mmCIF file of C-alpha atoms and ligand atoms in Angstrom:
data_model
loop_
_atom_site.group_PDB
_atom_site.id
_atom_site.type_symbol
_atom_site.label_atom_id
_atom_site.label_comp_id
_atom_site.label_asym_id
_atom_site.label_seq_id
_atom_site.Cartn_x
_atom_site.Cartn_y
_atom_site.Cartn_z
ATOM 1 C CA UNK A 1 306.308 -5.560 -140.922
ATOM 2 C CA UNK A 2 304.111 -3.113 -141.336
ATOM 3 C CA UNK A 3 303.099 -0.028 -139.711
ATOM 4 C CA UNK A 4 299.820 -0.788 -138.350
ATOM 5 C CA UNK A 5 299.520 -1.714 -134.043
ATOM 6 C CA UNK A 6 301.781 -3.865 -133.154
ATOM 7 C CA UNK A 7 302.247 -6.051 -130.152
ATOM 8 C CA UNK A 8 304.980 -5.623 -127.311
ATOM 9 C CA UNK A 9 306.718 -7.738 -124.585
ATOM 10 C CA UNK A 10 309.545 -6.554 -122.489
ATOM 11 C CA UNK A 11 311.512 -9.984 -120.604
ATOM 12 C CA UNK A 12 313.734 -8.526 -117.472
ATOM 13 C CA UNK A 13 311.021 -5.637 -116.901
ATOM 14 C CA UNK A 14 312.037 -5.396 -113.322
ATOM 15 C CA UNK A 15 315.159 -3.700 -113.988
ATOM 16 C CA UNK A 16 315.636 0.175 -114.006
ATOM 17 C CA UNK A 17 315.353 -0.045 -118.438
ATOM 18 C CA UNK A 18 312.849 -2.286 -118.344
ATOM 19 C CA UNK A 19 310.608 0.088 -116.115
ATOM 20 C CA UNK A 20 311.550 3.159 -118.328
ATOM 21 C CA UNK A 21 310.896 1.204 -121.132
ATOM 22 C CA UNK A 22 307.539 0.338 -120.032
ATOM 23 C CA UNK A 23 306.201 3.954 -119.169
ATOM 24 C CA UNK A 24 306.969 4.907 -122.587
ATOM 25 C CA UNK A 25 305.455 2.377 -124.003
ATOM 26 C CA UNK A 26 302.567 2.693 -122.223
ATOM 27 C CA UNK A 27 302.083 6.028 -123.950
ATOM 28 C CA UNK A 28 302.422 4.930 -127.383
ATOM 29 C CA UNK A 29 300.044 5.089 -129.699
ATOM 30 C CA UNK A 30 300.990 1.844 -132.018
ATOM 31 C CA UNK A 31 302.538 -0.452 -129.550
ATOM 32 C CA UNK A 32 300.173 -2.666 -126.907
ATOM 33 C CA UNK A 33 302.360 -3.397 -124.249
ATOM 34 C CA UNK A 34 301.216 -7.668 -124.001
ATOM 35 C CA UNK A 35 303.557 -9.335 -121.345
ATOM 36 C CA UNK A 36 306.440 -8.179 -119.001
ATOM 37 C CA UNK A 37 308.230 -11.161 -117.529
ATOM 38 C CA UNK A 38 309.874 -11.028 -114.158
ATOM 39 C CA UNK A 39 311.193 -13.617 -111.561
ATOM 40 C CA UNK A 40 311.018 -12.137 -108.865
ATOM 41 C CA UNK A 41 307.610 -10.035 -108.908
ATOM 42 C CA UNK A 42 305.544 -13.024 -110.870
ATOM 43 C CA UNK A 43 302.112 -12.572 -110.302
ATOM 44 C CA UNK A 44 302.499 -8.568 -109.229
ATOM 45 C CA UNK A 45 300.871 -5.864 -110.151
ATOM 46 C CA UNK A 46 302.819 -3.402 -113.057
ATOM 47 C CA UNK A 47 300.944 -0.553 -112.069
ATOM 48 C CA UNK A 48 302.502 -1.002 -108.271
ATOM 49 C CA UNK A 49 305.714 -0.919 -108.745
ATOM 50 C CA UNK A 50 305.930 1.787 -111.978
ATOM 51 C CA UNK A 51 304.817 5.086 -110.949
ATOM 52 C CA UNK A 52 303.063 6.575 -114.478
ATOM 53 C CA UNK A 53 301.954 3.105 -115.037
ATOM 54 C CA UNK A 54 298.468 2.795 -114.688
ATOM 55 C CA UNK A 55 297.349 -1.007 -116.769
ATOM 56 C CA UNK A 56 296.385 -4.077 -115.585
ATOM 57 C CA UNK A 57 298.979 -5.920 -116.630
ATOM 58 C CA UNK A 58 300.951 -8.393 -114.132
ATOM 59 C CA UNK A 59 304.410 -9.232 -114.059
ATOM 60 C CA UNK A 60 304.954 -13.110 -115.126
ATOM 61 C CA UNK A 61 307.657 -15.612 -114.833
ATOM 62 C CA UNK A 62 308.523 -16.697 -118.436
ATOM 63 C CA UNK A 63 311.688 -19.021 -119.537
ATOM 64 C CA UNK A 64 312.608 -18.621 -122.900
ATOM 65 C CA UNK A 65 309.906 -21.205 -124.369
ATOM 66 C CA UNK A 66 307.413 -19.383 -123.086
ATOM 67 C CA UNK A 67 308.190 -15.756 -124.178
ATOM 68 C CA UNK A 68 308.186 -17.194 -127.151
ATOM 69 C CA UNK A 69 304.914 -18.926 -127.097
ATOM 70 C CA UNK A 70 303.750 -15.170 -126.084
ATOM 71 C CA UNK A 71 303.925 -14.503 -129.645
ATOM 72 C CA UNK A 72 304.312 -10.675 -129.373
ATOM 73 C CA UNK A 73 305.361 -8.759 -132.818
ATOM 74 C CA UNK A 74 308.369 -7.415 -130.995
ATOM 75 C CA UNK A 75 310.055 -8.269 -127.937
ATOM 76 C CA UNK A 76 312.691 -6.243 -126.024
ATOM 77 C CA UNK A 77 315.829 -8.441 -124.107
ATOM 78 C CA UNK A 78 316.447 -6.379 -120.908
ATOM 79 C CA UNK A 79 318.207 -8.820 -119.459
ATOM 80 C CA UNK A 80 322.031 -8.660 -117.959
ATOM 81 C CA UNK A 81 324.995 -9.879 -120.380
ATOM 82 C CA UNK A 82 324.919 -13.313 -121.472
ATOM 83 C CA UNK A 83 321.778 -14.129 -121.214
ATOM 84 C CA UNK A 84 319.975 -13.283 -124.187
ATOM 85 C CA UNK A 85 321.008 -16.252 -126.405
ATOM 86 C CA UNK A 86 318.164 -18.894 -125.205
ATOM 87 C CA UNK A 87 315.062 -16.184 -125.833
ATOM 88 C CA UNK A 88 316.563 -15.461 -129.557
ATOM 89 C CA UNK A 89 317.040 -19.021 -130.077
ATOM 90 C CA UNK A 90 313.168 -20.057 -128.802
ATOM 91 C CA UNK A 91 311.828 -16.504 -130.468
ATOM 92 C CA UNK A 92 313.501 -17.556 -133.916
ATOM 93 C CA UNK A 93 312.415 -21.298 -133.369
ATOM 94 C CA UNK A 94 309.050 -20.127 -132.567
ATOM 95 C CA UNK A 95 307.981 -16.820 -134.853
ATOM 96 C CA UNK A 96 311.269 -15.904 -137.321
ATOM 97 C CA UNK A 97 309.661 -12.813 -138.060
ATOM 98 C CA UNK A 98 309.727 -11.596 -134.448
ATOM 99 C CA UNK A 99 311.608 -8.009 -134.087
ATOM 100 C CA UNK A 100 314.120 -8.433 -131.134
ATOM 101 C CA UNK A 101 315.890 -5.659 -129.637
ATOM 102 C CA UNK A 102 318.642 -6.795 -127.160
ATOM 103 C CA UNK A 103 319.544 -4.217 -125.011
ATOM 104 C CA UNK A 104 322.717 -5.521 -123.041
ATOM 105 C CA UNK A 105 326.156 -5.609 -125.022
ATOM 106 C CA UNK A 106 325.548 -9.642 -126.397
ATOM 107 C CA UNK A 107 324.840 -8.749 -129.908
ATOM 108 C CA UNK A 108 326.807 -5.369 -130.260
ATOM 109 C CA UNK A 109 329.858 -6.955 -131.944
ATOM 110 C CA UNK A 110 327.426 -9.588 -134.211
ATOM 111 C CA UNK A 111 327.755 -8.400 -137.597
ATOM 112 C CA UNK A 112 324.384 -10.329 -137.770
ATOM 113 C CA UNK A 113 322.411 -7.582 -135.885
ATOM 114 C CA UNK A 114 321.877 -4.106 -136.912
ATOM 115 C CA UNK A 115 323.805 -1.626 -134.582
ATOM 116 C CA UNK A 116 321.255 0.978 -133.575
ATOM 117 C CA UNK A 117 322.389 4.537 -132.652
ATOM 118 C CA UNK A 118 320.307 6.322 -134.926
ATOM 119 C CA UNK A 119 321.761 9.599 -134.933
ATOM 120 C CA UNK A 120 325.345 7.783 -136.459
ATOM 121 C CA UNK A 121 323.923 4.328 -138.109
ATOM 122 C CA UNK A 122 320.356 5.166 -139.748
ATOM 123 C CA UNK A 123 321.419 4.974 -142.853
ATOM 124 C CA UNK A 124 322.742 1.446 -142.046
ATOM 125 C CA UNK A 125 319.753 -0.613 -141.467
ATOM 126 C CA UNK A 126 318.494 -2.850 -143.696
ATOM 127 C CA UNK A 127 315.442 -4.197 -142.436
ATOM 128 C CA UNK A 128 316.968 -6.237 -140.395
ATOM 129 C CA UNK A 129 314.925 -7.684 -137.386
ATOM 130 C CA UNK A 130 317.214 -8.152 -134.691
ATOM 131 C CA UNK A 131 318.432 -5.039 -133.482
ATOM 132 C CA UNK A 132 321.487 -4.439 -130.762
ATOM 133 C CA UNK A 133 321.034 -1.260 -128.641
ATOM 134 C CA UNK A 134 324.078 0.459 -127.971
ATOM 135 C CA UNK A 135 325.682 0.758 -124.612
ATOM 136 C CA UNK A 136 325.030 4.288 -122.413
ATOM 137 C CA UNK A 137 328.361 5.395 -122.008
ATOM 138 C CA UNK A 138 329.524 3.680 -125.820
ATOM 139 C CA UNK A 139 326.444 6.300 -127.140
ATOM 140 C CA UNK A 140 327.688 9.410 -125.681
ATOM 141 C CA UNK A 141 331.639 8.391 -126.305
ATOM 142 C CA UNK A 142 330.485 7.817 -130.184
ATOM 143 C CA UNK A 143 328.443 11.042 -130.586
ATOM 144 C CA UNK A 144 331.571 13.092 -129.075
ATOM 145 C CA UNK A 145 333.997 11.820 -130.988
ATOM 146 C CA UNK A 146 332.199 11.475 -134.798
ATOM 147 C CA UNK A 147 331.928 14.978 -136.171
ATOM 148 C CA UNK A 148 335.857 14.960 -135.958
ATOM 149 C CA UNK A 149 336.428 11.255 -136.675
ATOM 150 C CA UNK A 150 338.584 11.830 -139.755
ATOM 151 C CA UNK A 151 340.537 14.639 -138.022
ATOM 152 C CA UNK A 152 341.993 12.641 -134.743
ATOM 153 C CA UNK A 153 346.008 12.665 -133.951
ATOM 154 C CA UNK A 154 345.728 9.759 -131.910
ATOM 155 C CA UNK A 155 343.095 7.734 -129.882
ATOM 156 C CA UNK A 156 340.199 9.807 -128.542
ATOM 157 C CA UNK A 157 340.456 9.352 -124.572
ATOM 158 C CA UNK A 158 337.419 9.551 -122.318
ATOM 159 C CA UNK A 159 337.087 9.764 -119.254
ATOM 160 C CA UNK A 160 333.061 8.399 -118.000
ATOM 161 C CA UNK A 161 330.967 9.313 -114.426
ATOM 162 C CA UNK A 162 327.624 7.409 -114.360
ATOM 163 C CA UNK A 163 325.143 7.472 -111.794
ATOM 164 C CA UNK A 164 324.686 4.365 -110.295
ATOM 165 C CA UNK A 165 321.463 3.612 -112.127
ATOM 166 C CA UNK A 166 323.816 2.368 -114.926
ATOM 167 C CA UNK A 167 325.078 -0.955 -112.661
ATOM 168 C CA UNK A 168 321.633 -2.576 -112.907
ATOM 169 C CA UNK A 169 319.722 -4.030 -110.019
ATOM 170 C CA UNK A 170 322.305 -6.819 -108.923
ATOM 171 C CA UNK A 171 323.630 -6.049 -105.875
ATOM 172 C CA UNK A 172 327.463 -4.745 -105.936
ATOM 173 C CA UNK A 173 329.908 -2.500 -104.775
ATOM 174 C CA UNK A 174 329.044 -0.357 -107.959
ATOM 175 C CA UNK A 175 325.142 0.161 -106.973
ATOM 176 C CA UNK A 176 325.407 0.440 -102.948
ATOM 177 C CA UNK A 177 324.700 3.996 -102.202
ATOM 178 C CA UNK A 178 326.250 3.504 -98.813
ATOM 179 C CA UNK A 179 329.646 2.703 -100.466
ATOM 180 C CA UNK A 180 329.480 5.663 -102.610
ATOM 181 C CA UNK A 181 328.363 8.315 -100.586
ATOM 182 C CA UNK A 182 331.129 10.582 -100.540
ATOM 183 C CA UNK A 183 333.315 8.989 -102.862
ATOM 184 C CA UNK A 184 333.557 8.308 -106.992
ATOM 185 C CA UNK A 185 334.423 4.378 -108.019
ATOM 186 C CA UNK A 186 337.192 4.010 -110.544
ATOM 187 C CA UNK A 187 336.499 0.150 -112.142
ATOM 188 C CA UNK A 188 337.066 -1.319 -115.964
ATOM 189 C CA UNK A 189 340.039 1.471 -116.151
ATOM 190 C CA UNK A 190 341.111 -0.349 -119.787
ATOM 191 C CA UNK A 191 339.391 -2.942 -121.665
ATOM 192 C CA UNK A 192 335.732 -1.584 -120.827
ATOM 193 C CA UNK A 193 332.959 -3.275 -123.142
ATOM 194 C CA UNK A 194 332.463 0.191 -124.022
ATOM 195 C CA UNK A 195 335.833 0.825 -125.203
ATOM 196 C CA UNK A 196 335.705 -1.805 -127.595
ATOM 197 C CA UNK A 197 332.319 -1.230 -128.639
ATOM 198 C CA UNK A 198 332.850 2.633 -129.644
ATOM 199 C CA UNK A 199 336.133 2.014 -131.222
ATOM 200 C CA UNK A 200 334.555 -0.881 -133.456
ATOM 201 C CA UNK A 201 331.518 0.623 -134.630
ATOM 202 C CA UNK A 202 333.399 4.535 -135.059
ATOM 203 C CA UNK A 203 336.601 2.806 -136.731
ATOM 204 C CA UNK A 204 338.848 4.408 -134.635
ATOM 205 C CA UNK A 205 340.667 3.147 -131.320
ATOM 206 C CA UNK A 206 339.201 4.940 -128.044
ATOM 207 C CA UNK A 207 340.638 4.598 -124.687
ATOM 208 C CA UNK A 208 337.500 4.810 -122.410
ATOM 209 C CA UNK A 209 338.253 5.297 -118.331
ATOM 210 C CA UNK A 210 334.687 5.055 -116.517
ATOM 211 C CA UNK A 211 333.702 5.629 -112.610
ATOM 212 C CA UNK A 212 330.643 5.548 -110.410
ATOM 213 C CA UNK A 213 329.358 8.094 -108.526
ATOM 214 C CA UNK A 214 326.920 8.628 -105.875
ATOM 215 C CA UNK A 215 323.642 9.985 -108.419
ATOM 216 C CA UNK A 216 320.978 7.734 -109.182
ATOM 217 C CA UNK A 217 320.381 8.469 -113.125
ATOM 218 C CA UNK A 218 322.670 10.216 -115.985
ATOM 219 C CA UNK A 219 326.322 10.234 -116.823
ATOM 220 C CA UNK A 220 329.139 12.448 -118.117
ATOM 221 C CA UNK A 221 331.648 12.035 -120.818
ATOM 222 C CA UNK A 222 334.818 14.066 -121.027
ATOM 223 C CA UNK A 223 336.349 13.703 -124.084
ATOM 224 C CA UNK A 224 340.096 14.789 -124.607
ATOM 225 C CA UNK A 225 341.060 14.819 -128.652
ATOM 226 C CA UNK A 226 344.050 15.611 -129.895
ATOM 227 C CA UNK A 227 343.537 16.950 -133.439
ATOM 228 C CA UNK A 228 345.610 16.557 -136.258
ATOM 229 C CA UNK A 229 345.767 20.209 -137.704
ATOM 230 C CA UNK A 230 345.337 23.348 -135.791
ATOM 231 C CA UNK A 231 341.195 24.503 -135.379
ATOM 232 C CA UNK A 232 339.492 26.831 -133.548
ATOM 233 C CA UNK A 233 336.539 26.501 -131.115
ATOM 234 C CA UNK A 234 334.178 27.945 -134.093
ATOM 235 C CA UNK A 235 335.177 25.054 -136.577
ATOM 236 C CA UNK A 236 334.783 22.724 -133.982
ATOM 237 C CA UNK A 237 331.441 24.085 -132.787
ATOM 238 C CA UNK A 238 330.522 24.051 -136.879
ATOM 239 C CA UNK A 239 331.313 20.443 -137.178
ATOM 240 C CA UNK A 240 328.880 19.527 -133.906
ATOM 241 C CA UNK A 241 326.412 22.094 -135.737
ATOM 242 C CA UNK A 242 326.794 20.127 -138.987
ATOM 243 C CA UNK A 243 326.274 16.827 -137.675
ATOM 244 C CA UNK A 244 323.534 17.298 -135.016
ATOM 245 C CA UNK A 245 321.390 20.205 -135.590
ATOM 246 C CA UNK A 246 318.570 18.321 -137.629
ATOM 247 C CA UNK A 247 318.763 15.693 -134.479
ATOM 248 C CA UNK A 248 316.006 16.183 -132.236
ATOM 249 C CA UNK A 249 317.678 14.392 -129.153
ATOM 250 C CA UNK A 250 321.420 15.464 -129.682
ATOM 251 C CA UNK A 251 321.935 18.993 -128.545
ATOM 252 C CA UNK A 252 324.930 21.462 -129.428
ATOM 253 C CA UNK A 253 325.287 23.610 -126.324
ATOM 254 C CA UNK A 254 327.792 25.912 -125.722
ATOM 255 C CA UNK A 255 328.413 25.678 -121.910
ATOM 256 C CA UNK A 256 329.805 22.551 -120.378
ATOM 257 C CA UNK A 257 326.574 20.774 -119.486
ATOM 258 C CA UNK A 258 325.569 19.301 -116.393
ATOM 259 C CA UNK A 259 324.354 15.922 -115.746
ATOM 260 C CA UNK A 260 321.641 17.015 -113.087
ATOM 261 C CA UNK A 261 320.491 18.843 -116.557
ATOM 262 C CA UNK A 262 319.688 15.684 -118.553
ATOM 263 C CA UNK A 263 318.177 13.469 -115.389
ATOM 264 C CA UNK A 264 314.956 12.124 -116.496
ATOM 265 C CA UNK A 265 315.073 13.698 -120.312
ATOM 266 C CA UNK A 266 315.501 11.890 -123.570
ATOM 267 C CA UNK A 267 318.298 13.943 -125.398
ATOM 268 C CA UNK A 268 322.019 14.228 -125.339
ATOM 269 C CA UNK A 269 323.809 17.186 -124.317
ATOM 270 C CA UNK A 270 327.420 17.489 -126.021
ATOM 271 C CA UNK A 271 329.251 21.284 -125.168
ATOM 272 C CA UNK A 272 332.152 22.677 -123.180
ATOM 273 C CA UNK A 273 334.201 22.888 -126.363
ATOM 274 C CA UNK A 274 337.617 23.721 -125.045
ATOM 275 C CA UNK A 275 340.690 24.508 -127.330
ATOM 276 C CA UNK A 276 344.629 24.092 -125.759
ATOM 277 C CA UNK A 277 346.548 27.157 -126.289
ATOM 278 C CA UNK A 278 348.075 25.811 -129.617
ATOM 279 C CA UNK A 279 344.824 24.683 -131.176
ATOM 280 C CA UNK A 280 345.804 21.165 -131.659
ATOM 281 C CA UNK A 281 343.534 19.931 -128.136
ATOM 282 C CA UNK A 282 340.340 19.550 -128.089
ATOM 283 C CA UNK A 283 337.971 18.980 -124.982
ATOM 284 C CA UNK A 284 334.017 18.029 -125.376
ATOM 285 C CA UNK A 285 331.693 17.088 -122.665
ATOM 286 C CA UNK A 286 328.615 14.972 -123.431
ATOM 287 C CA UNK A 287 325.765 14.009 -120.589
ATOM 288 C CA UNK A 288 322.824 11.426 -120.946
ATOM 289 C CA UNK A 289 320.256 9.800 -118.851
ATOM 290 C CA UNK A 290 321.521 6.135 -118.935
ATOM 291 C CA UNK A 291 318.163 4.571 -118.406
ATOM 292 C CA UNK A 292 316.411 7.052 -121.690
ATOM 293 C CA UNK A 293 318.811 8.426 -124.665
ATOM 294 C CA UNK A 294 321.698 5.637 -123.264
ATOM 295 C CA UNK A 295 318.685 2.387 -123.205
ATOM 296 C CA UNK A 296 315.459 2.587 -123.349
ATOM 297 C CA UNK A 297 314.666 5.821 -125.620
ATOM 298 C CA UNK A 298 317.106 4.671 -128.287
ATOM 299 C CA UNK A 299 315.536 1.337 -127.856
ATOM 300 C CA UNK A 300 312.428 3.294 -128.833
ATOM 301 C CA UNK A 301 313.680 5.218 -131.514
ATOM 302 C CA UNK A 302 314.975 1.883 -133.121
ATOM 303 C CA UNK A 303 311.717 0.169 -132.900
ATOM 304 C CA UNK A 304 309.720 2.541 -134.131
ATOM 305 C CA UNK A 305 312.221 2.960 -137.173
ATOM 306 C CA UNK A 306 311.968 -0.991 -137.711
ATOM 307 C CA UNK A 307 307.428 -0.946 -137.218
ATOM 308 C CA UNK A 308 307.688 1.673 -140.068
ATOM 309 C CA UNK A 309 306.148 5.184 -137.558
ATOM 310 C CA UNK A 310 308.508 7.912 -137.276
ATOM 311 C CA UNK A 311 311.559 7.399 -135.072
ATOM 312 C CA UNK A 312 310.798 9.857 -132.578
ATOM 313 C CA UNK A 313 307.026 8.507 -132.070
ATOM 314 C CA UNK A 314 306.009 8.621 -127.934
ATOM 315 C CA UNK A 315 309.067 9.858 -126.967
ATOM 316 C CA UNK A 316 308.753 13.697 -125.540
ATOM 317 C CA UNK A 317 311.081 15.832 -127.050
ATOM 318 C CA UNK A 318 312.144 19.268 -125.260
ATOM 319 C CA UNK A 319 314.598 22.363 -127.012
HETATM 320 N N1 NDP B 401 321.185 0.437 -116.526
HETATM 321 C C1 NDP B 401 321.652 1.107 -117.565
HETATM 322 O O1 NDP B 401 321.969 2.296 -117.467
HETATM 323 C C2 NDP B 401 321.815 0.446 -118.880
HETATM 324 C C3 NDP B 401 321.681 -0.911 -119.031
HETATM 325 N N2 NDP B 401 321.880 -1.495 -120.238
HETATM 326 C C4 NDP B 401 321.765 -2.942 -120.377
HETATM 327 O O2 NDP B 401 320.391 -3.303 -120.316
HETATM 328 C C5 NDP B 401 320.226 -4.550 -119.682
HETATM 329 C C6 NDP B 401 319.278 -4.385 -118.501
HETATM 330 O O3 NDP B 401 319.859 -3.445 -117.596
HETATM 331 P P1 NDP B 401 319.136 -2.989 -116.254
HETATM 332 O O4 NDP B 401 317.696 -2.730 -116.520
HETATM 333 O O5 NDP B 401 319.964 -1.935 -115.665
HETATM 334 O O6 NDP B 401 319.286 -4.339 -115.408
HETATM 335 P P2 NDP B 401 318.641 -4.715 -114.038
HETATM 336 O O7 NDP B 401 319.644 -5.448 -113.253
HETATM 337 O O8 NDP B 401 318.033 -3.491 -113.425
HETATM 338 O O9 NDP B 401 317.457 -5.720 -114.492
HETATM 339 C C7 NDP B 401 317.719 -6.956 -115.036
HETATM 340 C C8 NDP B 401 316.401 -7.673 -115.327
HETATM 341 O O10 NDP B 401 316.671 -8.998 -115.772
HETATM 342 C C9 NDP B 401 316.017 -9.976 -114.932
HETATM 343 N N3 NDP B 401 316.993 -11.049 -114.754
HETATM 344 C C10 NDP B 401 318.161 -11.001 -114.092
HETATM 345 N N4 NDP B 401 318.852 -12.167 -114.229
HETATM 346 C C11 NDP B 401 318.081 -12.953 -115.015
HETATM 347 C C12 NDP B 401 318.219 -14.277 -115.520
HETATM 348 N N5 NDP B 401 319.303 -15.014 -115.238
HETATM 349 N N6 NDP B 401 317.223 -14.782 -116.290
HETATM 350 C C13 NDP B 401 316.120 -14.052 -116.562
HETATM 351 N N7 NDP B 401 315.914 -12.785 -116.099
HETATM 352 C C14 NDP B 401 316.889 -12.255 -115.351
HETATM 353 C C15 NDP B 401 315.661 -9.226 -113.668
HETATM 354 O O11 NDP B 401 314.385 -9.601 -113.121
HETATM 355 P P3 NDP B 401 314.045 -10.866 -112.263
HETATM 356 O O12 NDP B 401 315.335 -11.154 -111.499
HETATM 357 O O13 NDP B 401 312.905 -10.467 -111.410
HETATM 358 O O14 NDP B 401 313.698 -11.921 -113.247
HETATM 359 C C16 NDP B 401 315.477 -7.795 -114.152
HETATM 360 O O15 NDP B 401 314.157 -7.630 -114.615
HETATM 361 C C17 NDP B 401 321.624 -4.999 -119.264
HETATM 362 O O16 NDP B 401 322.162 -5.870 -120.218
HETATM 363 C C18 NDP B 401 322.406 -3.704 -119.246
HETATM 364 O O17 NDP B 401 323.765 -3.924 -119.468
HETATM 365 C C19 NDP B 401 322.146 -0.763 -121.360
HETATM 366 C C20 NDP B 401 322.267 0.594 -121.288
HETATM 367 C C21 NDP B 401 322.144 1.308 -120.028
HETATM 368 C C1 X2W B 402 327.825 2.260 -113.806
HETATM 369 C C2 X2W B 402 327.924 0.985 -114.606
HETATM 370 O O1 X2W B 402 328.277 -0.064 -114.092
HETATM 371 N N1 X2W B 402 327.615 1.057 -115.882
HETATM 372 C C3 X2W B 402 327.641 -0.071 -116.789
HETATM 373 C C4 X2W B 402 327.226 0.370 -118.136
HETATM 374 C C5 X2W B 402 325.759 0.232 -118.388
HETATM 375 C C6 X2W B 402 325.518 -0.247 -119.790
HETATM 376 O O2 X2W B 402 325.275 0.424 -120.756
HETATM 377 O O3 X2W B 402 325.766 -1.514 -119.853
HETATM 378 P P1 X2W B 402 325.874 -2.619 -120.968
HETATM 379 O O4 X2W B 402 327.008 -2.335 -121.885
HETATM 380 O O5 X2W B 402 326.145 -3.853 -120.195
HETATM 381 O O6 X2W B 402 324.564 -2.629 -121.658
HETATM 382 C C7 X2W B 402 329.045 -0.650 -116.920
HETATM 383 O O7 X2W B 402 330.020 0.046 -116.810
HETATM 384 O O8 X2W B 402 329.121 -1.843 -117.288
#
């Protein structure tokens, strides 16, 4: 592939990534957004239900046979988990050279697929075509815990808030604001997806502990690390430095940051860095939008790495 225009179609672009994912491609100057496929608003108008959008394009109903008779360069899989199989079967059947990105959690432990958190596996890819874009709160857990990776006493634990943005557009108890006003949702409390997905792809076990709380968009990560030699907050802030300061979307902060901060922006926010009294504790908070820097920016960044334009092409950056 080279890195002339390329052609774009996004299948499950009624969901919350899928519309984020849209608006930013919209803006891009070597992508041409082609189809959008959507059950339930066939026939409608993009440009009426995503505010920024302003195209004629029209939501369609397409099974897998038909996204792949699309023939787009690149297609993005915002579909929920388990369903991606049939569109990479009929995409690979159809046009092998097809670059799929597959944002739910179905390819993320498929040595097959290239795991795509830039900022930790860059260096990893290999051309390959089909690309599996990390989970939101298994991208914040890894970027807190990898600058002191080969310094851990024992497993990492983390404890997760998302907004309730992150439960998708299927109704549940874990995306009805009436059932979380007032209140934070405990679910998944071992075991999480995202548990197993940081700990394989950072080497390391993590015990992950998430909730849901009553905000729309971004979550927190509080990460408790016991270390296995005394440090002190400067050598821990130097390792952050070290690892993230030539990353345009991770930033070092020193506060504790908030998640209202990071609504609706493209970075990461990873500060707070809190010592125990004996220097052998660690505590780092990291906050994300779910929908941007924890889906559909990262899902950026990796295409634009794999179309051959520079990784941070259309997607506003901010200090
Ligand atoms: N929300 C988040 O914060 C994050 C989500 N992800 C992952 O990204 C993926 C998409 O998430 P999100 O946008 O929140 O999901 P949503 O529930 O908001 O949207 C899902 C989309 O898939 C379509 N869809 C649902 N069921 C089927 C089906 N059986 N066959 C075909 N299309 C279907 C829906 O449209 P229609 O029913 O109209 O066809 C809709 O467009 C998920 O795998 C999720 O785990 C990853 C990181 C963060
Ligand atoms: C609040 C909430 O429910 N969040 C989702 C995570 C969203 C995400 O990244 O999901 P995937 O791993 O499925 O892509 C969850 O805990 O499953």
């Amino acid at each position: 592939m080279t890195s002339a225009h390329k052609t774009l179609g996004i299948v499950g672009a009624r969901g919350h990534t899928g519309a984020e994912l849209i608006r930013l491609v919209a803006a891009h100057p070597a992508l041409e957004l082609v189809f959008v496929s959507s059950r339930e608003l066939d026939g409608q108008r993009v440009a009426d239900h995503v505010a920024g959008y302003a195209g004629e394009l029209r939501y369609a109903s397409l099974d897998a046979d038909a996204v792949a008779a699309q023939g787009a360069d690149v297609v993005v899989l915002a579909l929920p988990n388990s369903k991606a199989a049939p569109y990479v079967e009929a995409i690979d059947k159809a046009k092998p050279d097809t670059l799929i990105l597959d944002l739910s959690a179905d390819y993320r432990f498929d040595s097959t697929w290239y795991y795509g958190l830039p900022e930790l596996t860059r260096e990893k890819w290999r051309g390959e075509k089909k690309i599996s874009n990390p989970g939101c709160y298994a991208t914040a857990i890894q970027l807190s815990i990898a600058p002191l990776k080969d310094l851990l006493a024992a497993p990492p634990v983390c404890f997760g808030v998302s907004g309730y943005s992150g439960a998708g557009t299927t109704p549940s108890d874990k995306n009805d604001p009436e059932k979380l006003r007032d209140n934070l949702m405990p679910y998944s409390l071992t075991g999480h997806t995202h548990e197993k997905e940081a700990s394989r792809h950072l080497g390391v076990p993590v015990e992950f502990m998430p909730h849901v709380a009553p905000h729309f968009r971004g979550l927190t990560v509080t990460t408790n690390l016991y270390l296995a030699r005394k440090m002190t907050r400067e050598e821990v802030m130097q390792r952050f430095h070290h690892a993230y300061d030539a990353e345009p979307l991770v930033h070092v902060v020193d506060e504790a940051p908030w998640v209202s901060a990071v609504a609706g922006r493209h970075h990461v926010d990873i500060g707070g860095f809190t010592l125990s009294a004996d220097g052998k504790r660690v505590v780092v908070v990291a906050t994300l939008d779910n929908l941007l820097k924890g889906a559909a920016t990262q899902a950026l960044q990796n295409i634009n790495r794999a179309i051959g334009v520079d990784e941070l092409t259309a997607i506003p950056t901010t200090p």
